PDB file of C-alpha atoms in Angstrom:
ATOM      1  CA  MET N  19     -10.768 -31.181 -36.112  1.00 75.00           C
ATOM      2  CA  VAL N  20      -9.457 -34.819 -38.381  1.00 83.00           C
ATOM      3  CA  ILE N  21      -7.662 -36.922 -36.468  1.00 83.00           C
ATOM      4  CA  GLU N  22      -5.768 -40.180 -37.618  1.00 84.00           C
ATOM      5  CA  ALA N  23      -4.800 -42.296 -35.755  1.00 84.00           C
ATOM      6  CA  GLU N  24      -2.312 -46.362 -35.999  1.00 84.00           C
ATOM      7  CA  THR N  25      -2.859 -48.686 -34.661  1.00 84.00           C
ATOM      8  CA  THR N  26       0.226 -51.553 -32.949  1.00 86.00           C
ATOM      9  CA  ASP N  27      -2.174 -54.291 -34.559  1.00 86.00           C
ATOM     10  CA  SER N  28      -2.702 -54.646 -38.529  1.00 86.00           C
ATOM     11  CA  LYS N  29      -6.336 -56.093 -38.320  1.00 88.00           C
ATOM     12  CA  ALA N  30      -7.229 -53.700 -35.149  1.00 88.00           C
ATOM     13  CA  ARG N  31      -8.644 -50.707 -36.315  1.00 89.00           C
ATOM     14  CA  TYR N  32     -10.536 -47.572 -34.731  1.00 89.00           C
ATOM     15  CA  GLU N  33     -13.068 -44.610 -35.004  1.00 91.00           C
ATOM     16  CA  VAL N  34     -12.757 -41.210 -33.745  1.00 91.00           C
ATOM     17  CA  LEU N  35     -16.132 -39.841 -32.511  1.00 90.00           C
ATOM     18  CA  ASN N  36     -17.142 -36.835 -30.908  1.00 90.00           C
ATOM     19  CA  ASN N  37     -15.307 -34.495 -33.150  1.00 86.00           C
ATOM     20  CA  ASP N  38     -17.875 -32.926 -35.411  1.00 86.00           C
ATOM     21  CA  TYR N  39     -19.283 -29.745 -34.610  1.00 84.00           C
ATOM     22  CA  LEU N  40     -17.109 -29.198 -32.076  1.00 85.00           C
ATOM     23  CA  THR N  41     -19.110 -26.155 -28.760  1.00 81.00           C
ATOM     24  CA  GLU N  42     -17.006 -23.071 -27.649  1.00 74.00           C
ATOM     25  CA  GLY N  43     -15.178 -23.747 -24.900  1.00 78.00           C
ATOM     26  CA  ASN N  44     -13.570 -27.587 -23.169  1.00 87.00           C
ATOM     27  CA  ASN N  45     -15.190 -31.029 -26.240  1.00 90.00           C
ATOM     28  CA  ASP N  46     -13.770 -34.334 -25.543  1.00 92.00           C
ATOM     29  CA  VAL N  47     -12.559 -35.862 -27.954  1.00 92.00           C
ATOM     30  CA  ILE N  48     -12.481 -40.166 -28.279  1.00 92.00           C
ATOM     31  CA  VAL N  49     -10.794 -41.726 -30.228  1.00 93.00           C
ATOM     32  CA  ARG N  50     -12.186 -45.882 -29.247  1.00 93.00           C
ATOM     33  CA  GLY N  51      -9.539 -48.342 -30.530  1.00 91.00           C
ATOM     34  CA  ILE N  52     -11.344 -51.672 -31.558  1.00 91.00           C
ATOM     35  CA  ALA N  53      -8.799 -54.874 -31.586  1.00 90.00           C
ATOM     36  CA  GLU N  54     -10.050 -57.836 -33.804  1.00 87.00           C
ATOM     37  CA  ASN N  55     -11.606 -59.764 -31.085  1.00 91.00           C
ATOM     38  CA  GLY N  56     -14.083 -56.590 -30.421  1.00 90.00           C
ATOM     39  CA  GLU N  57     -12.076 -55.155 -27.455  1.00 91.00           C
ATOM     40  CA  THR N  58     -12.519 -51.351 -27.253  1.00 91.00           C
ATOM     41  CA  LYS N  59     -10.156 -48.792 -25.405  1.00 92.00           C
ATOM     42  CA  ASP N  60     -10.643 -44.841 -25.351  1.00 92.00           C
ATOM     43  CA  TYR N  61      -8.522 -42.488 -25.639  1.00 92.00           C
ATOM     44  CA  VAL N  62     -10.544 -39.002 -25.058  1.00 93.00           C
ATOM     45  CA  ILE N  63      -8.153 -35.333 -26.205  1.00 91.00           C
ATOM     46  CA  HIS N  64      -9.415 -32.636 -24.503  1.00 90.00           C
ATOM     47  CA  VAL N  65     -10.490 -30.026 -27.827  1.00 88.00           C
ATOM     48  CA  LEU N  66     -10.826 -26.257 -26.302  1.00 83.00           C
ATOM     49  CA  ARG N  67     -13.026 -24.221 -29.793  1.00 80.00           C
ATOM     50  CA  GLU N  68     -12.204 -20.719 -28.977  1.00 71.00           C
ATOM     51  CA  PRO N  69     -15.705 -19.105 -27.966  1.00 67.00           C
ATOM     52  CA  ARG N  70     -15.898 -16.443 -32.547  1.00 69.00           C
ATOM     53  CA  TYR N  71     -15.287 -12.997 -30.941  1.00 71.00           C
ATOM     54  CA  ASN N  72     -12.925 -13.602 -27.453  1.00 80.00           C
ATOM     55  CA  ASN N  73     -12.646 -11.860 -24.669  1.00 88.00           C
ATOM     56  CA  TYR N  74      -9.814 -13.289 -22.540  1.00 91.00           C
ATOM     57  CA  LEU N  75      -7.122 -12.130 -21.217  1.00 95.00           C
ATOM     58  CA  GLN N  76      -3.811 -13.587 -22.092  1.00 93.00           C
ATOM     59  CA  THR N  77      -2.070 -11.713 -18.437  1.00 95.00           C
ATOM     60  CA  ILE N  78      -2.294  -9.363 -15.784  1.00 96.00           C
ATOM     61  CA  THR N  79       0.540  -7.233 -15.156  1.00 96.00           C
ATOM     62  CA  VAL N  80       0.705  -4.866 -12.786  1.00 97.00           C
ATOM     63  CA  SER N  81       3.771  -2.926 -12.462  1.00 96.00           C
ATOM     64  CA  GLU N  82       5.397   0.092 -10.835  1.00 95.00           C
ATOM     65  CA  ASP N  83       7.149   3.508 -11.731  1.00 93.00           C
ATOM     66  CA  GLY N  84       7.388   1.332 -15.549  1.00 92.00           C
ATOM     67  CA  VAL N  85       8.562  -2.142 -14.012  1.00 94.00           C
ATOM     68  CA  ILE N  86       6.803  -5.544 -13.101  1.00 94.00           C
ATOM     69  CA  ILE N  87       6.248  -6.361  -9.692  1.00 93.00           C
ATOM     70  CA  SER N  88       3.832  -8.650 -10.026  1.00 92.00           C
ATOM     71  CA  LYS N  89       2.068 -10.571 -13.421  1.00 90.00           C
ATOM     72  CA  GLY N  90      -0.134 -14.145 -13.719  1.00 88.00           C
ATOM     73  CA  GLU N  91       1.733 -16.451 -12.915  1.00 89.00           C
ATOM     74  CA  ASP N  92       2.624 -14.762  -8.764  1.00 91.00           C
ATOM     75  CA  PHE N  93      -1.376 -14.017  -8.291  1.00 94.00           C
ATOM     76  CA  SER N  94      -3.057 -16.294  -6.202  1.00 94.00           C
ATOM     77  CA  PRO N  95      -4.704 -18.120  -7.564  1.00 95.00           C
ATOM     78  CA  LYS N  96      -1.890 -19.027 -11.254  1.00 95.00           C
ATOM     79  CA  PHE N  97      -3.827 -17.040 -13.471  1.00 95.00           C
ATOM     80  CA  ASN N  98      -6.042 -18.333 -15.142  1.00 93.00           C
ATOM     81  CA  ARG N  99      -8.154 -16.140 -17.715  1.00 91.00           C
ATOM     82  CA  ALA N 100     -10.954 -17.887 -17.456  1.00 89.00           C
ATOM     83  CA  MET N 101     -10.800 -17.202 -13.998  1.00 94.00           C
ATOM     84  CA  MET N 102     -12.129 -14.146 -12.781  1.00 96.00           C
ATOM     85  CA  ASN N 103     -10.425 -13.398  -9.511  1.00 97.00           C
ATOM     86  CA  TYR N 104      -7.211 -12.700  -8.075  1.00 97.00           C
ATOM     87  CA  THR N 105      -4.881 -11.766  -4.617  1.00 96.00           C
ATOM     88  CA  VAL N 106      -1.948 -10.186  -5.031  1.00 95.00           C
ATOM     89  CA  LYS N 107       0.926  -8.754  -2.317  1.00 94.00           C
ATOM     90  CA  VAL N 108       3.001  -5.751  -2.591  1.00 94.00           C
ATOM     91  CA  SER N 109       5.301  -4.313  -0.243  1.00 92.00           C
ATOM     92  CA  SER N 110       4.349  -1.617   2.458  1.00 91.00           C
ATOM     93  CA  ALA N 111       6.751   0.602   0.453  1.00 89.00           C
ATOM     94  CA  THR N 112       4.584   0.663  -2.511  1.00 93.00           C
ATOM     95  CA  ASP N 113       2.675   3.953  -2.934  1.00 93.00           C
ATOM     96  CA  LYS N 114       1.156   3.561  -6.934  1.00 96.00           C
ATOM     97  CA  VAL N 115       0.615   0.684  -9.128  1.00 97.00           C
ATOM     98  CA  LEU N 116      -0.211   0.183 -12.598  1.00 97.00           C
ATOM     99  CA  VAL N 117      -2.655  -2.835 -13.227  1.00 98.00           C
ATOM    100  CA  GLN N 118      -3.789  -3.467 -17.672  1.00 97.00           C
ATOM    101  CA  GLY N 119      -4.908  -5.979 -18.659  1.00 97.00           C
ATOM    102  CA  VAL N 120      -2.851  -7.837 -22.716  1.00 95.00           C
ATOM    103  CA  PRO N 121      -5.934  -9.061 -24.138  1.00 94.00           C
ATOM    104  CA  GLN N 122      -6.452 -12.701 -26.781  1.00 90.00           C
ATOM    105  CA  VAL N 123      -6.856 -10.730 -29.633  1.00 88.00           C
ATOM    106  CA  GLU N 124      -5.887  -7.068 -30.824  1.00 87.00           C
ATOM    107  CA  THR N 125      -9.529  -5.548 -30.535  1.00 89.00           C
ATOM    108  CA  THR N 126     -11.196  -6.648 -27.435  1.00 93.00           C
ATOM    109  CA  LEU N 127     -11.254  -3.297 -25.856  1.00 95.00           C
ATOM    110  CA  VAL N 128     -10.034  -3.435 -22.174  1.00 97.00           C
ATOM    111  CA  SER N 129     -10.273  -0.402 -19.730  1.00 96.00           C
ATOM    112  CA  GLY N 130      -9.898  -0.556 -14.998  1.00 97.00           C
ATOM    113  CA  SER N 131     -11.581   1.163 -12.446  1.00 96.00           C
ATOM    114  CA  SER N 132     -10.873   1.653  -8.982  1.00 97.00           C
ATOM    115  CA  ALA N 133     -12.524   3.501  -5.753  1.00 96.00           C
ATOM    116  CA  ASN N 134      -8.267   5.040  -5.712  1.00 94.00           C
ATOM    117  CA  ASP N 135      -8.553   5.291  -8.774  1.00 95.00           C
ATOM    118  CA  THR N 136      -5.445   8.402 -10.102  1.00 96.00           C
ATOM    119  CA  GLY N 137      -7.013   9.438 -12.670  1.00 94.00           C
ATOM    120  CA  ASN N 138      -3.699   9.735 -14.943  1.00 94.00           C
ATOM    121  CA  LYS N 139      -4.710   7.984 -17.980  1.00 92.00           C
ATOM    122  CA  ALA N 140      -3.769   4.434 -18.158  1.00 94.00           C
ATOM    123  CA  THR N 141      -3.704   2.164 -21.880  1.00 94.00           C
ATOM    124  CA  ASN N 142      -5.263  -1.205 -21.796  1.00 96.00           C
ATOM    125  CA  GLY N 143      -5.835  -1.037 -17.793  1.00 97.00           C
ATOM    126  CA  VAL N 144      -5.994   2.304 -13.935  1.00 97.00           C
ATOM    127  CA  GLU N 145      -3.735   3.331 -12.544  1.00 98.00           C
ATOM    128  CA  VAL N 146      -3.980   3.249  -8.904  1.00 97.00           C
ATOM    129  CA  LYS N 147      -3.079   4.909  -5.966  1.00 96.00           C
ATOM    130  CA  LEU N 148      -2.249   2.281  -2.593  1.00 95.00           C
ATOM    131  CA  LYS N 149      -4.073   2.456   0.429  1.00 93.00           C
ATOM    132  CA  PRO N 150      -3.162  -0.246   3.579  1.00 90.00           C
ATOM    133  CA  GLY N 151      -4.696  -3.246   3.615  1.00 92.00           C
ATOM    134  CA  MET N 152      -6.870  -4.755   0.369  1.00 96.00           C
ATOM    135  CA  ASN N 153      -6.992  -2.464  -2.772  1.00 97.00           C
ATOM    136  CA  THR N 154     -10.076  -4.229  -5.171  1.00 98.00           C
ATOM    137  CA  VAL N 155      -9.061  -3.320  -8.772  1.00 98.00           C
ATOM    138  CA  LYS N 156     -11.564  -4.451 -12.093  1.00 98.00           C
ATOM    139  CA  LEU N 157     -10.175  -5.092 -15.752  1.00 98.00           C
ATOM    140  CA  MET N 158     -13.290  -5.055 -18.100  1.00 97.00           C
ATOM    141  CA  ALA N 159     -12.539  -6.986 -21.523  1.00 96.00           C
ATOM    142  CA  THR N 160     -15.398  -6.164 -23.910  1.00 95.00           C
ATOM    143  CA  GLU N 161     -15.127  -8.031 -27.234  1.00 90.00           C
ATOM    144  CA  VAL N 162     -16.962  -5.534 -29.721  1.00 87.00           C
ATOM    145  CA  HIS N 163     -18.992  -7.717 -32.643  1.00 85.00           C
ATOM    146  CA  GLU N 164     -21.248  -8.813 -30.216  1.00 82.00           C
ATOM    147  CA  GLY N 165     -20.426  -6.448 -26.906  1.00 86.00           C
ATOM    148  CA  ASN N 166     -19.851  -9.227 -24.884  1.00 88.00           C
ATOM    149  CA  VAL N 167     -17.460  -8.024 -21.333  1.00 93.00           C
ATOM    150  CA  ALA N 168     -15.568 -10.050 -19.142  1.00 94.00           C
ATOM    151  CA  ILE N 169     -14.975  -8.174 -15.351  1.00 97.00           C
ATOM    152  CA  TYR N 170     -11.492  -9.585 -13.334  1.00 97.00           C
ATOM    153  CA  THR N 171     -11.179  -9.016 -10.424  1.00 98.00           C
ATOM    154  CA  ILE N 172      -7.819  -8.049  -8.592  1.00 97.00           C
ATOM    155  CA  SER N 173      -7.451  -7.622  -5.716  1.00 97.00           C
ATOM    156  CA  ILE N 174      -3.993  -6.212  -4.302  1.00 97.00           C
ATOM    157  CA  PHE N 175      -3.480  -6.418  -0.593  1.00 96.00           C
ATOM    158  CA  LYS N 176      -0.509  -3.673   0.424  1.00 94.00           C
ATOM    159  CA  GLU N 177       1.468  -5.159   2.914  1.00 93.00           C
ATOM    160  CA  MET N 178       1.219  -2.713   6.657  1.00 92.00           C
ATOM    161  CA  SER N 179       5.280  -1.449   7.904  1.00 92.00           C
ATOM    162  CA  ASP N 180       6.216  -2.917  10.749  1.00 93.00           C
ATOM    163  CA  ASP N 181       8.900   0.296  10.723  1.00 95.00           C
ATOM    164  CA  ALA N 182       8.821   2.322  14.369  1.00 96.00           C
ATOM    165  CA  SER N 183      11.780   4.997  13.139  1.00 97.00           C
ATOM    166  CA  LEU N 184      12.187   9.232  12.457  1.00 97.00           C
ATOM    167  CA  VAL N 185      13.350  10.153   9.869  1.00 97.00           C
ATOM    168  CA  GLY N 186      13.660  13.189  11.356  1.00 97.00           C
ATOM    169  CA  LEU N 187      13.063  15.443  14.868  1.00 98.00           C
ATOM    170  CA  ILE N 188      12.954  18.869  14.905  1.00 97.00           C
ATOM    171  CA  PRO N 189      12.346  21.251  18.051  1.00 97.00           C
ATOM    172  CA  PHE N 190      11.413  24.984  17.259  1.00 97.00           C
ATOM    173  CA  ARG N 191       9.103  27.126  19.495  1.00 94.00           C
ATOM    174  CA  GLU N 192       6.386  30.031  17.616  1.00 92.00           C
ATOM    175  CA  THR N 193       7.663  33.926  17.667  1.00 92.00           C
ATOM    176  CA  PRO N 194       5.088  36.693  16.704  1.00 91.00           C
ATOM    177  CA  SER N 195       7.100  36.259  12.831  1.00 92.00           C
ATOM    178  CA  GLY N 196       6.473  32.563  12.794  1.00 92.00           C
ATOM    179  CA  PRO N 197       8.500  29.298  13.583  1.00 93.00           C
ATOM    180  CA  GLU N 198      11.758  28.979  14.689  1.00 94.00           C
ATOM    181  CA  ASN N 199      13.420  26.179  14.208  1.00 96.00           C
ATOM    182  CA  LEU N 200      16.205  24.986  17.629  1.00 95.00           C
ATOM    183  CA  ASN N 201      18.920  23.406  17.982  1.00 95.00           C
ATOM    184  CA  PHE N 202      20.329  20.425  20.547  1.00 97.00           C
ATOM    185  CA  ASN N 203      22.529  20.491  22.312  1.00 96.00           C
ATOM    186  CA  GLU N 204      23.972  17.605  20.738  1.00 95.00           C
ATOM    187  CA  GLY N 205      23.687  19.098  17.190  1.00 94.00           C
ATOM    188  CA  SER N 206      21.197  17.379  13.934  1.00 93.00           C
ATOM    189  CA  PHE N 207      18.768  14.790  14.316  1.00 96.00           C
ATOM    190  CA  ASP N 208      20.634  11.450  14.318  1.00 95.00           C
ATOM    191  CA  PRO N 209      17.897   8.313  13.027  1.00 91.00           C
ATOM    192  CA  GLN N 210      20.700   6.287  14.939  1.00 92.00           C
ATOM    193  CA  LYS N 211      19.440   8.494  18.708  1.00 96.00           C
ATOM    194  CA  GLN N 212      16.778   8.292  20.985  1.00 97.00           C
ATOM    195  CA  HIS N 213      18.114  10.512  23.541  1.00 98.00           C
ATOM    196  CA  TYR N 214      18.964  14.260  22.837  1.00 98.00           C
ATOM    197  CA  SER N 215      18.690  17.586  25.365  1.00 98.00           C
ATOM    198  CA  ILE N 216      18.236  21.381  24.797  1.00 97.00           C
ATOM    199  CA  SER N 217      18.155  24.856  26.219  1.00 96.00           C
ATOM    200  CA  VAL N 218      15.328  27.186  26.060  1.00 96.00           C
ATOM    201  CA  GLY N 219      14.337  30.529  27.481  1.00 93.00           C
ATOM    202  CA  GLU N 220      11.963  31.382  30.656  1.00 92.00           C
ATOM    203  CA  HIS N 221       9.886  32.783  28.700  1.00 91.00           C
ATOM    204  CA  ASP N 222       8.855  29.364  26.288  1.00 93.00           C
ATOM    205  CA  SER N 223       7.207  27.824  27.407  1.00 94.00           C
ATOM    206  CA  LYS N 224       6.215  25.939  25.012  1.00 96.00           C
ATOM    207  CA  LEU N 225       8.727  23.484  22.877  1.00 97.00           C
ATOM    208  CA  GLY N 226       7.720  22.880  19.116  1.00 97.00           C
ATOM    209  CA  ILE N 227       8.414  19.229  18.147  1.00 97.00           C
ATOM    210  CA  ASN N 228       8.071  18.707  14.055  1.00 97.00           C
ATOM    211  CA  ALA N 229       8.752  14.260  14.092  1.00 98.00           C
ATOM    212  CA  THR N 230       8.582  12.891  10.480  1.00 97.00           C
ATOM    213  CA  PRO N 231       8.070   9.424  10.742  1.00 96.00           C
ATOM    214  CA  VAL N 232       9.509   6.390   8.329  1.00 94.00           C
ATOM    215  CA  SER N 233       6.651   5.246   7.605  1.00 91.00           C
ATOM    216  CA  PRO N 234       4.160   7.982   6.807  1.00 88.00           C
ATOM    217  CA  ASN N 235       0.832   5.916   8.412  1.00 89.00           C
ATOM    218  CA  ALA N 236       3.334   4.916  11.137  1.00 94.00           C
ATOM    219  CA  ARG N 237       1.415   6.687  15.405  1.00 97.00           C
ATOM    220  CA  VAL N 238       3.292   9.592  16.372  1.00 98.00           C
ATOM    221  CA  VAL N 239       2.801  11.225  20.362  1.00 98.00           C
ATOM    222  CA  ILE N 240       4.000  13.908  21.888  1.00 98.00           C
ATOM    223  CA  ARG N 241       3.941  14.330  25.445  1.00 98.00           C
ATOM    224  CA  GLY N 242       5.433  16.833  28.133  1.00 97.00           C
ATOM    225  CA  ASN N 243       6.257  19.916  25.614  1.00 96.00           C
ATOM    226  CA  GLU N 244       3.812  21.998  27.359  1.00 95.00           C
ATOM    227  CA  PRO N 245       3.137  23.563  29.508  1.00 95.00           C
ATOM    228  CA  LEU N 246       7.481  23.481  29.973  1.00 96.00           C
ATOM    229  CA  LEU N 247       8.254  24.055  33.814  1.00 95.00           C
ATOM    230  CA  ASN N 248      11.601  26.071  35.083  1.00 94.00           C
ATOM    231  CA  GLY N 249      14.169  23.829  35.337  1.00 95.00           C
ATOM    232  CA  LYS N 250      13.955  19.987  33.630  1.00 96.00           C
ATOM    233  CA  ASN N 251      11.653  19.060  32.076  1.00 97.00           C
ATOM    234  CA  MET N 252      11.008  15.697  29.665  1.00 98.00           C
ATOM    235  CA  VAL N 253       9.183  15.784  26.542  1.00 98.00           C
ATOM    236  CA  THR N 254       8.810  12.342  24.788  1.00 98.00           C
ATOM    237  CA  ILE N 255       7.652  11.071  21.229  1.00 98.00           C
ATOM    238  CA  VAL N 256       6.619   7.793  21.531  1.00 98.00           C
ATOM    239  CA  VAL N 257       6.320   5.570  17.541  1.00 98.00           C
ATOM    240  CA  THR N 258       4.114   2.813  16.697  1.00 98.00           C
ATOM    241  CA  SER N 259       4.597   0.800  13.790  1.00 96.00           C
ATOM    242  CA  GLU N 260       1.455   0.885  11.293  1.00 93.00           C
ATOM    243  CA  ASP N 261       0.998  -2.432  12.280  1.00 91.00           C
ATOM    244  CA  ARG N 262       0.167  -1.594  15.090  1.00 94.00           C
ATOM    245  CA  THR N 263       3.441  -4.524  16.026  1.00 96.00           C
ATOM    246  CA  LYS N 264       6.633  -2.791  17.336  1.00 97.00           C
ATOM    247  CA  THR N 265       7.442   0.939  19.405  1.00 97.00           C
ATOM    248  CA  LYS N 266       9.775   3.354  19.706  1.00 98.00           C
ATOM    249  CA  THR N 267      10.554   5.519  21.809  1.00 98.00           C
ATOM    250  CA  TYR N 268      12.654   9.416  21.663  1.00 98.00           C
ATOM    251  CA  TYR N 269      13.449  11.158  24.330  1.00 98.00           C
ATOM    252  CA  VAL N 270      13.898  14.929  24.339  1.00 98.00           C
ATOM    253  CA  SER N 271      14.909  16.181  27.764  1.00 98.00           C
ATOM    254  CA  VAL N 272      14.669  20.020  27.935  1.00 97.00           C
ATOM    255  CA  ASP N 273      16.152  22.576  30.582  1.00 97.00           C
ATOM    256  CA  LYS N 274      13.845  25.974  31.184  1.00 94.00           C
ATOM    257  CA  LYS N 275      16.080  28.313  32.441  1.00 89.00           C
ATOM    258  CA  LEU N 276      15.559  29.841  35.536  1.00 81.00           C
ATOM    259  CA  SER N 277      14.889  33.991  36.153  1.00 67.00           C
ATOM    260  CA  ASP N 278      17.393  36.082  37.573  1.00 63.00           C
ATOM    261  CA  ASP N 279      14.732  39.287  37.197  1.00 59.00           C
ATOM    262  CA  THR N 280      15.640  40.566  41.607  1.00 55.00           C
ATOM    263  CA  SER N 281      13.333  43.396  40.275  1.00 59.00           C
ATOM    264  CA  PRO N 282       9.516  43.391  42.496  1.00 62.00           C
ATOM    265  CA  THR N 283       6.782  43.303  40.389  1.00 60.00           C
ATOM    266  CA  SER N 284       5.314  46.215  42.235  1.00 61.00           C
ATOM    267  CA  LEU N 285       6.578  48.423  44.499  1.00 58.00           C
ATOM    268  CA  SER N 286       4.362  50.883  47.608  1.00 62.00           C
ATOM    269  CA  ALA N 287       4.651  52.947  50.280  1.00 59.00           C
ATOM    270  CA  SER N 288       2.594  55.514  52.151  1.00 60.00           C
ATOM    271  CA  MET N 289       3.498  58.513  54.644  1.00 60.00           C
ATOM    272  CA  GLU N 290       1.384  59.195  57.485  1.00 61.00           C
ATOM    273  CA  LYS N 291       1.555  62.861  59.251  1.00 60.00           C
ATOM    274  CA  PRO N 292       2.453  62.782  62.737  1.00 56.00           C
ATOM    275  CA  SER N 293      -0.199  63.596  65.428  1.00 57.00           C
ATOM    276  CA  ILE N 294       1.169  66.537  67.161  1.00 56.00           C
ATOM    277  CA  HIS N 295      -0.658  66.492  71.204  1.00 56.00           C
ATOM    278  CA  LEU N 296      -0.700  69.451  73.179  1.00 58.00           C
ATOM    279  CA  ILE N 297      -0.021  69.789  76.496  1.00 52.00           C
TER     280      ILE N 297
END
């Protein structure tokens, strides 16, 4: 590397140290100014010599449906090709992501792996089906000439939803031909309402409930829907958010018809022969 310097004093001079035989990686080149009286002052130039064969990544991207949602500058820590471990946060609504590495040299081969790999083919990376919490992805950058491999680890943290709402609530009864959907007295389910009522027949011993939460990983618990007693019954549907911070309860008042059958369950009669006494 050729370095030229100019001194302020024409009688001063300079010399360059450590610029011969630069090694791969970081090098400190010293430009030493020497005054007429012999005093010196050093200036340090940090020189990064690229390796002969480069297996670094230039950047890493995380995409959803073809749109980049996070890239190197958003990572923690901020992406640096020489650092191998990063953390990325994505929202609870993110289902699948494509993690890709951009090689610094075109000949470098990049592949990805994850325990949650979808199996879909991905160029320079891997597609991952995210689960709540931490998901680990590894990108392998392989230099083809000498086979050197750099492994970058990206820990993707999928946030958990705090939504404890339902998006669907359908009552039904079981019949010999399969489930039969019923209607609330108020009509169709309204996400803004939590109280409903319904009437069922005297022979209905159970009210089926299909409850669909907004967050697929929310917990739904249904109580009081079986066995149904004659008259009034109260069914509760309790939804707990995925992150377990919120709950929401929906109520269904069930009016089971009372029987109007006046027929006896059994009827029997007997006739005895009259007794005759002769005197």
